[in-house]
PDB file of C-alpha atoms and ligand atoms in Angstrom:
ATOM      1  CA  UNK A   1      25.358  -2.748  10.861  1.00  0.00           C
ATOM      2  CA  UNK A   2      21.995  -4.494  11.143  1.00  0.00           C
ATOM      3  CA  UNK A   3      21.263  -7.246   8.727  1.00  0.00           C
ATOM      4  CA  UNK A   4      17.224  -7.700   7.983  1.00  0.00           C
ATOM      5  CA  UNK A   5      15.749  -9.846   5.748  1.00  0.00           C
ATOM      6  CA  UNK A   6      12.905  -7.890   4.548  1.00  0.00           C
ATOM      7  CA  UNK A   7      10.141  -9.156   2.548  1.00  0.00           C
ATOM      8  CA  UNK A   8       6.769  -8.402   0.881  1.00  0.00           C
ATOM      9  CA  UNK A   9       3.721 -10.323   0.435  1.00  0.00           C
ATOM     10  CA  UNK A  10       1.057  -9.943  -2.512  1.00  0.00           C
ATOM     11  CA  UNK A  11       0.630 -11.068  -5.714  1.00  0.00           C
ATOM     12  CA  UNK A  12       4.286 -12.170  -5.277  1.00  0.00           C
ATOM     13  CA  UNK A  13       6.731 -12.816  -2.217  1.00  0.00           C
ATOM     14  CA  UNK A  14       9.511 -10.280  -2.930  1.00  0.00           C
ATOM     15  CA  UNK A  15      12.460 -10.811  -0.470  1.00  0.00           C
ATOM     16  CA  UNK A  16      15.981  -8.892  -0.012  1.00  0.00           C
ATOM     17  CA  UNK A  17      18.800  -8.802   2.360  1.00  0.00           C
ATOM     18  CA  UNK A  18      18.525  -5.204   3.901  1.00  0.00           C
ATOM     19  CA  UNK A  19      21.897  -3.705   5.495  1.00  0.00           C
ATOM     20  CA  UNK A  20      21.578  -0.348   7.380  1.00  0.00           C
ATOM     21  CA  UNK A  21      18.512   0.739   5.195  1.00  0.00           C
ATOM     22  CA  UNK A  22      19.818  -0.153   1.984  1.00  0.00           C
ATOM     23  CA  UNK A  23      19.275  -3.324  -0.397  1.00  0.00           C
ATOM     24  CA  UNK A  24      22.442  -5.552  -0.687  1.00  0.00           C
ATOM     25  CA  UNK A  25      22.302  -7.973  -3.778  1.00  0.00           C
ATOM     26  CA  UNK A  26      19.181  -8.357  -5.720  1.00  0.00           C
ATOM     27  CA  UNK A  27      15.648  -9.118  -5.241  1.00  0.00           C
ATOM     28  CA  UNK A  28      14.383 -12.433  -5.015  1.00  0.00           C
ATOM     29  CA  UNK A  29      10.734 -13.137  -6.648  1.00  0.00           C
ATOM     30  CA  UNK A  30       8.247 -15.959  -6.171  1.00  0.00           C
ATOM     31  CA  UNK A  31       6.531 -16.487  -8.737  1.00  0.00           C
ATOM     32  CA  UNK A  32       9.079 -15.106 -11.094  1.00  0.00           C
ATOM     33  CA  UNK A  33       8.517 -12.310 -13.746  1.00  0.00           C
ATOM     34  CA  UNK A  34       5.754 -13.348 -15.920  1.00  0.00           C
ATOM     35  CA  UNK A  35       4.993 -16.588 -14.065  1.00  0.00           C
ATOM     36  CA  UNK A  36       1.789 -17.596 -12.837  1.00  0.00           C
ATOM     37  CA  UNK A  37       0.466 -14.309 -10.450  1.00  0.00           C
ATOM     38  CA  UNK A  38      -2.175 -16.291  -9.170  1.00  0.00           C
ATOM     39  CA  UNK A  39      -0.078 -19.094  -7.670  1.00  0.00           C
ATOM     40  CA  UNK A  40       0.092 -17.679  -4.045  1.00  0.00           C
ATOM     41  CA  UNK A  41      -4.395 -16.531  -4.236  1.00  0.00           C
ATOM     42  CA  UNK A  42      -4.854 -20.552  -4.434  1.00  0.00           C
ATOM     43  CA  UNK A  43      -2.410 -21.807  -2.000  1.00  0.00           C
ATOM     44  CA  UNK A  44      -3.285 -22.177   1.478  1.00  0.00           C
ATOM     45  CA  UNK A  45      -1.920 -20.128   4.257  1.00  0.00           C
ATOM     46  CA  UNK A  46       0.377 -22.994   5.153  1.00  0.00           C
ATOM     47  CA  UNK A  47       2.008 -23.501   1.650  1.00  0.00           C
ATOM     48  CA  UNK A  48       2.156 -19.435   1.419  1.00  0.00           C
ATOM     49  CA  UNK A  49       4.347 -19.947   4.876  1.00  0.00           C
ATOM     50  CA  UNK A  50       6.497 -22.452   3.276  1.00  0.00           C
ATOM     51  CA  UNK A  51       7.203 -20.243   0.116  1.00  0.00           C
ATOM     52  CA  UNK A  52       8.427 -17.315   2.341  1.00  0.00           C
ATOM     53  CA  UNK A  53      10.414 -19.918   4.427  1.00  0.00           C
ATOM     54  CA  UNK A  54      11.870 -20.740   1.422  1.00  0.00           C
ATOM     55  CA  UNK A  55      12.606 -17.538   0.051  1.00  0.00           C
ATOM     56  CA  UNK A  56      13.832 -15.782   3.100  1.00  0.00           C
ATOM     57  CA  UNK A  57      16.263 -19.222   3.645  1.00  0.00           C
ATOM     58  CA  UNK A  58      17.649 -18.446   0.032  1.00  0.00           C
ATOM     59  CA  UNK A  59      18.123 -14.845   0.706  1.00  0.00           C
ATOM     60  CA  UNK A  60      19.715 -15.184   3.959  1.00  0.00           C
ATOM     61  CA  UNK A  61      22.407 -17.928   2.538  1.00  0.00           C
ATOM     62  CA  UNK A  62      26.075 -17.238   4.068  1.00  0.00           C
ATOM     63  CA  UNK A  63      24.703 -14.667   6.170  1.00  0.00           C
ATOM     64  CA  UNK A  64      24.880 -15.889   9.664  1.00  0.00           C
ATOM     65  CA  UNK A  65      24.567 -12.991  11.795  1.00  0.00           C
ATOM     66  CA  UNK A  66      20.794 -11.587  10.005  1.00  0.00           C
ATOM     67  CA  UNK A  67      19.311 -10.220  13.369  1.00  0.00           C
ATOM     68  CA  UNK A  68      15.707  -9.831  12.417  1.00  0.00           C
ATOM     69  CA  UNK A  69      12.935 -10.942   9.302  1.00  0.00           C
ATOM     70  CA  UNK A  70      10.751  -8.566   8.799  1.00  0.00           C
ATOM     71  CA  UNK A  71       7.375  -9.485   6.829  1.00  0.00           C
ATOM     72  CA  UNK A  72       4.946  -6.688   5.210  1.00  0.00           C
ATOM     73  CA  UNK A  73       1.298  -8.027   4.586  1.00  0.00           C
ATOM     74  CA  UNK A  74      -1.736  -6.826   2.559  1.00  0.00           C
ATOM     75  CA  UNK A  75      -4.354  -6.512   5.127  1.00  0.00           C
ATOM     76  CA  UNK A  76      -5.178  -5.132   9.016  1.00  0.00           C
ATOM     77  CA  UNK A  77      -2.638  -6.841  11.316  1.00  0.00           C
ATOM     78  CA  UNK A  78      -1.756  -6.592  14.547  1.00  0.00           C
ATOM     79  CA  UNK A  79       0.354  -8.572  17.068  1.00  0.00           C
ATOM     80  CA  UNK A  80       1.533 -10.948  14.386  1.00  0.00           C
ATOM     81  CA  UNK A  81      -1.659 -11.589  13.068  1.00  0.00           C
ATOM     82  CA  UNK A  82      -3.410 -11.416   9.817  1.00  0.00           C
ATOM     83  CA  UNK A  83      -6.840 -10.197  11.279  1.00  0.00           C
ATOM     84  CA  UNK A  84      -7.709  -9.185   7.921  1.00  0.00           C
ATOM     85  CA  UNK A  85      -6.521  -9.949   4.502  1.00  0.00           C
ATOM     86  CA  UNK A  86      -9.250  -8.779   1.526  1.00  0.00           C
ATOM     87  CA  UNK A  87      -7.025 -10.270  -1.440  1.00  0.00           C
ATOM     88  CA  UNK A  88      -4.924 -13.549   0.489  1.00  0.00           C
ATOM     89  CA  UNK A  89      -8.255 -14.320   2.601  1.00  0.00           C
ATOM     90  CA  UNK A  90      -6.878 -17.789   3.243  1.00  0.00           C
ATOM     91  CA  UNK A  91      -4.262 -15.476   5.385  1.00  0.00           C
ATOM     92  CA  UNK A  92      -7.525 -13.904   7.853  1.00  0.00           C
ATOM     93  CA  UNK A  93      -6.715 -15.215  11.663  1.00  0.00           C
ATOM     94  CA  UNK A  94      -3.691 -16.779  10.724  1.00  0.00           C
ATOM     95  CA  UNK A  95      -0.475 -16.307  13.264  1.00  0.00           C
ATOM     96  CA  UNK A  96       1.672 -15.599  10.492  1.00  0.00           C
ATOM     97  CA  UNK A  97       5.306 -14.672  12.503  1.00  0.00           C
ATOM     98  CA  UNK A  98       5.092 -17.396  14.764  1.00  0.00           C
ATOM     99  CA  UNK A  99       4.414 -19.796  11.906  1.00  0.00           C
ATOM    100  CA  UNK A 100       7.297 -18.090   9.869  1.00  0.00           C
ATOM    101  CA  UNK A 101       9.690 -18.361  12.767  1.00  0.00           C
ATOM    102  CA  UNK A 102       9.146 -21.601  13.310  1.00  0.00           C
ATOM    103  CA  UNK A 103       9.773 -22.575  10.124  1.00  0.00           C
ATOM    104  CA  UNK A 104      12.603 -20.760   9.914  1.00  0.00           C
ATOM    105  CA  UNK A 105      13.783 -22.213  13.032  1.00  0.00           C
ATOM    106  CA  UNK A 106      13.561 -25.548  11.852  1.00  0.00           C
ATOM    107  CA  UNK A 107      16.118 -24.730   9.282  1.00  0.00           C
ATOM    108  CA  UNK A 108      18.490 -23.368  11.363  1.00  0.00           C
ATOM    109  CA  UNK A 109      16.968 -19.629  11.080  1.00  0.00           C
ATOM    110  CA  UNK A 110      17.042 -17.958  14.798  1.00  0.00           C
ATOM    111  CA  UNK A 111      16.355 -14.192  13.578  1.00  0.00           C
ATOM    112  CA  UNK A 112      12.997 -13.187  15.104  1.00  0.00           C
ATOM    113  CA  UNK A 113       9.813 -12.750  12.273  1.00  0.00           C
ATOM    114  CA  UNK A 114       7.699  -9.162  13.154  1.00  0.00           C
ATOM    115  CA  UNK A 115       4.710  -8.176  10.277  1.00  0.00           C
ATOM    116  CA  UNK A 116       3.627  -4.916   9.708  1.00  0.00           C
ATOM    117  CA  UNK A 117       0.839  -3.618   7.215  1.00  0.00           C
ATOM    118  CA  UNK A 118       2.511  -3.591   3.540  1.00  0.00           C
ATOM    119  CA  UNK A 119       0.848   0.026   3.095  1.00  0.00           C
ATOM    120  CA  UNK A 120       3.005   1.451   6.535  1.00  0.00           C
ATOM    121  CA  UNK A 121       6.443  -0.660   5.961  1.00  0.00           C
ATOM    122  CA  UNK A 122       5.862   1.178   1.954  1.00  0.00           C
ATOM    123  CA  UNK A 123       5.991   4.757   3.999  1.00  0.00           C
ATOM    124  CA  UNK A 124       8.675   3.206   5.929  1.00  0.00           C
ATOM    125  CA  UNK A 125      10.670   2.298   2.772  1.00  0.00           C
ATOM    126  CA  UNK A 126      10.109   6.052   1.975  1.00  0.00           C
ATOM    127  CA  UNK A 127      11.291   7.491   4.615  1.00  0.00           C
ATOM    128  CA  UNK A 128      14.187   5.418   4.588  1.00  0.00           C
ATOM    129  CA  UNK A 129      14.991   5.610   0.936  1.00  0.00           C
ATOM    130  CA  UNK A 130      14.586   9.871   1.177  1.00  0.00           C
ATOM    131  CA  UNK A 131      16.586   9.913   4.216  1.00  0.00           C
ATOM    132  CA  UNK A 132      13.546  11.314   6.634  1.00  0.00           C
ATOM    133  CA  UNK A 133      13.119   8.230   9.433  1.00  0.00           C
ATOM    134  CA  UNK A 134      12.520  11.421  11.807  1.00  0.00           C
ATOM    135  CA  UNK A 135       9.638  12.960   9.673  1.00  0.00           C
ATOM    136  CA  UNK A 136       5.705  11.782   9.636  1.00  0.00           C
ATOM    137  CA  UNK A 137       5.252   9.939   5.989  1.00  0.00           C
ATOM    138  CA  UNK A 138       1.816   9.088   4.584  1.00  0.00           C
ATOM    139  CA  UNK A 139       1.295   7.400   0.960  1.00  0.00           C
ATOM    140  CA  UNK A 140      -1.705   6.582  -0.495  1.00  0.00           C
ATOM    141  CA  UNK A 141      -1.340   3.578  -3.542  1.00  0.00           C
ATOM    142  CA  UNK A 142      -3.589   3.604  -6.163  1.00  0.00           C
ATOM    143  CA  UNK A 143      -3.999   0.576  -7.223  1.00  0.00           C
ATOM    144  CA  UNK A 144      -7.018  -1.990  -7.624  1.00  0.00           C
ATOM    145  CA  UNK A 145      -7.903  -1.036  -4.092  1.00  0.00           C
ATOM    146  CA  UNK A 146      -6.869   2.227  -2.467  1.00  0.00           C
ATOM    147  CA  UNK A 147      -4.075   1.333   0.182  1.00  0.00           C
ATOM    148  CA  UNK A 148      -3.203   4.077   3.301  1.00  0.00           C
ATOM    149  CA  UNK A 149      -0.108   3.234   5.290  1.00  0.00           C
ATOM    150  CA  UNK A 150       1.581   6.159   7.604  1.00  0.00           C
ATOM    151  CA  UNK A 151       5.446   6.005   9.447  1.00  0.00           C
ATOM    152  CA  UNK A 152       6.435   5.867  12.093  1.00  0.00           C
ATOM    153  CA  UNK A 153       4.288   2.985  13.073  1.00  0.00           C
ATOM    154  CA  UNK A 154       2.216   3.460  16.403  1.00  0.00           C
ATOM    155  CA  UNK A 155      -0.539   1.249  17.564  1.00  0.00           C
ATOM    156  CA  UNK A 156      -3.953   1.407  15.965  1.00  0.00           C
ATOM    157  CA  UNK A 157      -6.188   0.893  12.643  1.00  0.00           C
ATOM    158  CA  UNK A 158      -6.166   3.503   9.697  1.00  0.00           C
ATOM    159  CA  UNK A 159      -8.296   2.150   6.711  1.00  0.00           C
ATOM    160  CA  UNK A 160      -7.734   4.730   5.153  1.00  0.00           C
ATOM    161  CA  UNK A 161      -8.712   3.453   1.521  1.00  0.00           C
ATOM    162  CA  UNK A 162     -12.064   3.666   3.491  1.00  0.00           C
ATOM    163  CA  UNK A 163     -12.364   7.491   4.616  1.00  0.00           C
ATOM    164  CA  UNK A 164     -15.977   7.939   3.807  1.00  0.00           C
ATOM    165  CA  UNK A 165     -15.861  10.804   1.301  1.00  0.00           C
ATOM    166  CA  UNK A 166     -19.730  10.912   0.443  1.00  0.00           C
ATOM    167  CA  UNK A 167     -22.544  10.259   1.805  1.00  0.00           C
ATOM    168  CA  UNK A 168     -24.422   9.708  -1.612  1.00  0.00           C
ATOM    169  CA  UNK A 169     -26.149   6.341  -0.735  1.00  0.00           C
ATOM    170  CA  UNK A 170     -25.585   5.434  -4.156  1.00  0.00           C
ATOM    171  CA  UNK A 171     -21.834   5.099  -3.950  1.00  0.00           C
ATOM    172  CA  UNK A 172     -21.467   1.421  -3.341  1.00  0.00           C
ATOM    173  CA  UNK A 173     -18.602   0.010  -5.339  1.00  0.00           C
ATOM    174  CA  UNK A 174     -15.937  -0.192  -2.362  1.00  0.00           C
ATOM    175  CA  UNK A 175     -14.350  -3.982  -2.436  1.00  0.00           C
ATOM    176  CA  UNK A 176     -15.327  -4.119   1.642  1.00  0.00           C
ATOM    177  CA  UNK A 177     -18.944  -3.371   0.675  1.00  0.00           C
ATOM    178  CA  UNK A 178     -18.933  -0.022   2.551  1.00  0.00           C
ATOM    179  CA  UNK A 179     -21.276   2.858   1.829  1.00  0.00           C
ATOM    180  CA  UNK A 180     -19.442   6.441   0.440  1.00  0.00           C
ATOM    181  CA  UNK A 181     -15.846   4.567   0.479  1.00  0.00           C
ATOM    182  CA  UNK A 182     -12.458   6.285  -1.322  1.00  0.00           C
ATOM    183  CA  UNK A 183     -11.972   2.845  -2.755  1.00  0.00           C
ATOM    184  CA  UNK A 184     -15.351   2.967  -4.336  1.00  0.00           C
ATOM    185  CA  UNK A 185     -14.662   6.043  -6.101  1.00  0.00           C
ATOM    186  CA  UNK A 186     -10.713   5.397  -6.892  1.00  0.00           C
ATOM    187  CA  UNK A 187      -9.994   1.903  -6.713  1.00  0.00           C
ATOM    188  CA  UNK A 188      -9.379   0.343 -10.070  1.00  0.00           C
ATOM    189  CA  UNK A 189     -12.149  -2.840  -9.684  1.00  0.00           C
ATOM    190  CA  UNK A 190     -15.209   0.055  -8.413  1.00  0.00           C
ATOM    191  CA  UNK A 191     -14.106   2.321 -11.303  1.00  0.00           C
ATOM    192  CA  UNK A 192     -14.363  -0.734 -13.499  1.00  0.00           C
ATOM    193  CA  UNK A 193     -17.639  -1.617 -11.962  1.00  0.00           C
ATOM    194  CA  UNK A 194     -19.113   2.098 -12.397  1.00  0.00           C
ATOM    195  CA  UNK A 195     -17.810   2.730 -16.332  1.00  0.00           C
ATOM    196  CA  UNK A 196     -19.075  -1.249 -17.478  1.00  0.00           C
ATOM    197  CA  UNK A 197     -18.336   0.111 -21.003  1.00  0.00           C
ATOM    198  CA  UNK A 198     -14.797   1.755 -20.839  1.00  0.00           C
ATOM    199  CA  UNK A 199     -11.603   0.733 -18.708  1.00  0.00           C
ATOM    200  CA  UNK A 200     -10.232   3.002 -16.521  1.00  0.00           C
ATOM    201  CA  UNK A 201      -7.450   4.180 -19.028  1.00  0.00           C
ATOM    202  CA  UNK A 202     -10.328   5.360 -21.565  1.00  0.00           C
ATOM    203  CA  UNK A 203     -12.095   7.475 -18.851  1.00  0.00           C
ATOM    204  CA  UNK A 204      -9.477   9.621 -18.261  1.00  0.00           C
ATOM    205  CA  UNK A 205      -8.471   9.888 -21.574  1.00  0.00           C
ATOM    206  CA  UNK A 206     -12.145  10.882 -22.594  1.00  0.00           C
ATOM    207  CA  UNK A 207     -11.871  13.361 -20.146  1.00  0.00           C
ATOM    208  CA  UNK A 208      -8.841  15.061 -21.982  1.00  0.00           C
ATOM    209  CA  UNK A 209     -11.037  15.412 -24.550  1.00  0.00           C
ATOM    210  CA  UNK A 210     -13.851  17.135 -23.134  1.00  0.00           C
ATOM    211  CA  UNK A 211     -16.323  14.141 -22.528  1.00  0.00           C
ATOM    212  CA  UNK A 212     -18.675  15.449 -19.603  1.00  0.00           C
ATOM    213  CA  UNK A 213     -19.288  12.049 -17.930  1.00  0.00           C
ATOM    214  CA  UNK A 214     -15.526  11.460 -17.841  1.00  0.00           C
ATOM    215  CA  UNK A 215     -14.700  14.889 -17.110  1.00  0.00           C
ATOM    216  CA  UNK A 216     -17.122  14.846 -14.110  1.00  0.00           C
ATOM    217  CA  UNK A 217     -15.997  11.677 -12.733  1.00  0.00           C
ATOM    218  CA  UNK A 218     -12.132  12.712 -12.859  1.00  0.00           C
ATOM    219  CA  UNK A 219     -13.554  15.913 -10.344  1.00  0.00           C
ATOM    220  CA  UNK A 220     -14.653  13.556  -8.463  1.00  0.00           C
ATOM    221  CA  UNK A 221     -12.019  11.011  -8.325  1.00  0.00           C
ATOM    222  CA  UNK A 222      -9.839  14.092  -7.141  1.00  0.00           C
ATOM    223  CA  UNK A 223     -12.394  15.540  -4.960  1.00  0.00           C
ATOM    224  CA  UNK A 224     -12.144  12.044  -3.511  1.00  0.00           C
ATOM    225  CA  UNK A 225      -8.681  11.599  -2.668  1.00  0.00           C
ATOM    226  CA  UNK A 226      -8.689  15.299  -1.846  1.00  0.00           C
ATOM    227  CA  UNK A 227     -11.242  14.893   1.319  1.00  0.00           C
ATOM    228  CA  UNK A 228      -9.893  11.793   2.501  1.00  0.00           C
ATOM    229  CA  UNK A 229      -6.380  13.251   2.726  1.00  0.00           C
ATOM    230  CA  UNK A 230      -8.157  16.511   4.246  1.00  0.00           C
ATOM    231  CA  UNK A 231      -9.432  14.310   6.605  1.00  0.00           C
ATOM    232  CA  UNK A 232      -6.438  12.641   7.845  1.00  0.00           C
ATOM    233  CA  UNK A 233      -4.782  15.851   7.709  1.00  0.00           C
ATOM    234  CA  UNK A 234      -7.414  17.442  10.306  1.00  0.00           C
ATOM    235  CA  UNK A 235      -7.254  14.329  12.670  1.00  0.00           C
ATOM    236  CA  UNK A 236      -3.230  13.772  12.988  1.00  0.00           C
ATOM    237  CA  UNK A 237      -2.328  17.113  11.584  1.00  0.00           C
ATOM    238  CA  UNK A 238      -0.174  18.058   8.100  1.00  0.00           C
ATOM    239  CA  UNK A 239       2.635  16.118   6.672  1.00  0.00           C
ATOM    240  CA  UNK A 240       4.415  15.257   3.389  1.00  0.00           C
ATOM    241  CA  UNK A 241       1.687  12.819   1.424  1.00  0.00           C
ATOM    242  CA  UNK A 242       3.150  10.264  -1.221  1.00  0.00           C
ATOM    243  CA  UNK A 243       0.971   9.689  -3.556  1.00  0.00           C
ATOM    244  CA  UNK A 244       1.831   6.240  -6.118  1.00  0.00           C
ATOM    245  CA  UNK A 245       0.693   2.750  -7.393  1.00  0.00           C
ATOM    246  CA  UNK A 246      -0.140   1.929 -11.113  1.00  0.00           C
ATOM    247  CA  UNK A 247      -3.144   4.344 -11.449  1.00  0.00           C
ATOM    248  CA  UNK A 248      -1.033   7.492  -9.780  1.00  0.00           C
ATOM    249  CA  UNK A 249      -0.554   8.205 -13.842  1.00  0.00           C
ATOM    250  CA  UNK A 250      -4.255   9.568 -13.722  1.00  0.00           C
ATOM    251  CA  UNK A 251      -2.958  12.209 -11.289  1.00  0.00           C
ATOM    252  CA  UNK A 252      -3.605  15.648 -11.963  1.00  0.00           C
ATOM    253  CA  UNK A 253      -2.258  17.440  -9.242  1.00  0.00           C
ATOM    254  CA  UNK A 254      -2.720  20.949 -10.099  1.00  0.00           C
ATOM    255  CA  UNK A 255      -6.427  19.821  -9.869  1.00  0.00           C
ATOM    256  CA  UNK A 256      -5.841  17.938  -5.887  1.00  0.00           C
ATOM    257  CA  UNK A 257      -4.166  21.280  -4.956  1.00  0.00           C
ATOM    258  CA  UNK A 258      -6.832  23.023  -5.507  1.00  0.00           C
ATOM    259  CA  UNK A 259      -9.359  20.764  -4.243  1.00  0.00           C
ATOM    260  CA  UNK A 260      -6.747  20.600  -1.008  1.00  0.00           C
ATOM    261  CA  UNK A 261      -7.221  24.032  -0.818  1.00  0.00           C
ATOM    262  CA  UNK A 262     -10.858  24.013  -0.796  1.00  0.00           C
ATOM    263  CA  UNK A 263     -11.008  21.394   2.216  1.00  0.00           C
ATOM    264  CA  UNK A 264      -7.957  22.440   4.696  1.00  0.00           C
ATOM    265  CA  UNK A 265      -8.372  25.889   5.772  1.00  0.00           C
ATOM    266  CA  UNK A 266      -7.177  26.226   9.015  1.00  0.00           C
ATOM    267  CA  UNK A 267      -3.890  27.744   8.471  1.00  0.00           C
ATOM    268  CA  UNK A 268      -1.655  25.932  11.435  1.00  0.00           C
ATOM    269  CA  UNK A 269      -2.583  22.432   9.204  1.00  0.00           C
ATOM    270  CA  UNK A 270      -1.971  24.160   5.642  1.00  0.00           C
ATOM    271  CA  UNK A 271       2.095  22.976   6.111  1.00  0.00           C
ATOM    272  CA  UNK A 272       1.506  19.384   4.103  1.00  0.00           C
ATOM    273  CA  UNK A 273       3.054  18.348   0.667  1.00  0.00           C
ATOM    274  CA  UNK A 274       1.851  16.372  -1.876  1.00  0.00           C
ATOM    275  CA  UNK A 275       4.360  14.597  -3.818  1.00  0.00           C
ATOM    276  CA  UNK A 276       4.459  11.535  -6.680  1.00  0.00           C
ATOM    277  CA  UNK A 277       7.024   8.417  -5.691  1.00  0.00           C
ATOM    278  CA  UNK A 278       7.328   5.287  -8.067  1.00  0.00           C
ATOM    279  CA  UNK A 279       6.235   2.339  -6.643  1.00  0.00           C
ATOM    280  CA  UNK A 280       9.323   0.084  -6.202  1.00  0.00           C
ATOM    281  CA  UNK A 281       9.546  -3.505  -5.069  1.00  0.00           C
ATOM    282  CA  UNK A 282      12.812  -2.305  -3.454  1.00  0.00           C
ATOM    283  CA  UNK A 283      11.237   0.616  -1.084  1.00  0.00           C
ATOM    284  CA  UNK A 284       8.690  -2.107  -0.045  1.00  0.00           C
ATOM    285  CA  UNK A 285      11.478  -4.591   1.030  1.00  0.00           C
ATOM    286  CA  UNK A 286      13.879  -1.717   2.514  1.00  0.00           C
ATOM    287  CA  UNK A 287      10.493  -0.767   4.663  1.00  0.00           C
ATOM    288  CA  UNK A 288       9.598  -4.176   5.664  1.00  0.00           C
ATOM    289  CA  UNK A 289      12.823  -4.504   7.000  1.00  0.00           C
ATOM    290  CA  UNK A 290      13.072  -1.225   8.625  1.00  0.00           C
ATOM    291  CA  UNK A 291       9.332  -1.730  10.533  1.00  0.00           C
ATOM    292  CA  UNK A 292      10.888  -4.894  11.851  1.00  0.00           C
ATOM    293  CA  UNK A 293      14.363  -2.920  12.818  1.00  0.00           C
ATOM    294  CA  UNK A 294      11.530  -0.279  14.440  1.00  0.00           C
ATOM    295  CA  UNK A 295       9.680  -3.185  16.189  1.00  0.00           C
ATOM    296  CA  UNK A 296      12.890  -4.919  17.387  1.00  0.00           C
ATOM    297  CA  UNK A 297      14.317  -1.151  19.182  1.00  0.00           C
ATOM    298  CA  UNK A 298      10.960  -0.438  20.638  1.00  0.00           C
TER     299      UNK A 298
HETATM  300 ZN1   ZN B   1     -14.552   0.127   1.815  1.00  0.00          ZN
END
């Protein structure tokens, strides 16, 4: 049985010791619960390395024979490095597994380092956690951006919290500063920035009530996430789509059904699922590990 360190990078460095797809122990947190979130935004990428060496050397204590590390990271990355990293942008260029092995190494840590996208180790930790490592997994998280991430991994780029949905040149609020973005219509910083007067929270609870501004946008917020899973859907073909984060709450998904419905029609693609998971610290570690037990096989 393979032992992984996996571990998560955001707000917080989340690490656990992974054995054959399941968490053993606890999870370790840096910064802890209710500790300064924005400790890791104003470090630089070197004293971010030296908090996961840290972290990873606690969590792998006594355990001599971890085989692999494997690290999930906001952002685009590819060949073990950060190419792209909207919220850490001290992270952008940086070589992030060789600077993690090293300083691994240099405490006695041989296990190879592999990163993968934090949105497609999160479908990992899915499809790990409901048994279905043989099955296609997407998940969108709403959250203060709109992150895509798809299993099994393959080479390539899916922004997915990008899928231009309109082409209404007046739909601008996307974090990248793209035109017509998902993000600009769902993410929780553009929703913020379109309703200056009302959180996000009070939107959808006007439109309970009947308020047609609300009630308009929350058509649209669905429409949104409707055509940009439609779109997916016609370019890699149907699959089960997870749908979580802190705003998956607004969710109605009677509504995205039917707004599915409208937008895949060809019947051969009509076979996908939509379906609500809890975002868990502990699928995001079990997947980070798994996407570096992937990486390691292939
Ligand atoms: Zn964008």
């Amino acid at each position: 049985m393979a032992k992984i360190v996996g571990v998560t990078l955001s707000e917080r460095v989340v690490t656990g010791l992974v054995i054959d797809h399941r968490l053993e122990g606890g999870l370790r947190c840096f910064p802890e619960e209710h500790e300064d979130e924005y400790a890791l935004v104003e470090m630089p990428a070197e004293g971010i390395v030296e908090v996961l060496r840290d972290q990873v050397k606690a969590t792998v204590a006594g355990h001599n024979d971890v085989v692999a590390v494997g690290l999930g990271v906001p952002g685009l990355v590819r060949n073990g490095v950060v190419e792209e990293a909207p919220n850490l942008p001290q992270l952008k260029g940086a070589r992030i597994a060789d600077m993690l092995g090293n300083a691994l190494r240099a405490e006695g840590i041989s296990a190879p380092v592999t990163i993968a996208n934090d949105a497609d180790a999160f479908a990992a930790g899915i499809a790990a956690t409901t048994g279905k490592l043989d099955a296609v997994v997407r998940v969108w998280t709403l959250g203060v951006g709109i992150g895509y991430g798809r299993y099994p991994a393959t080479d390539g780029v899916w922004e997915g919290g990008h899928t231009v949905v309109t082409l209404d040149e007046k739909e601008n609020y996307c974090g990248c500063g793209g035109r017509g973005h998902l993000e600009g219509i769902m993410g929780h910083r553009a929703m913020r920035l379109r309703f200056l007067d009302m959180e996000p929270e009070e939107v959808f609870e006007a439109a309970k009530k009947g308020d047609p501004r609300c009630v308009e946008f929350k058509r649209l917020w669905h429409r949104a996430l409707a055509a940009a899973t439609a779109t997916s859907i016609h370019m890699s073909g149907p699959s089960k789509v997870y749908l979580t984060g802190v705003n998956a709450h607004f969710l109605d998904l009677p509504m995205l059904r039917e707004y599915m419905r409208e937008m895949v029609k060809m019947s051969p693609l009509q076979s996908y699922s939509l379906e609500v998971v809890e975002d868990l610290p502990e699928t995001r570690v079990i997947g980070a590990a798994v996407s570096a037990e992937l990486a390691a096989g292939s």
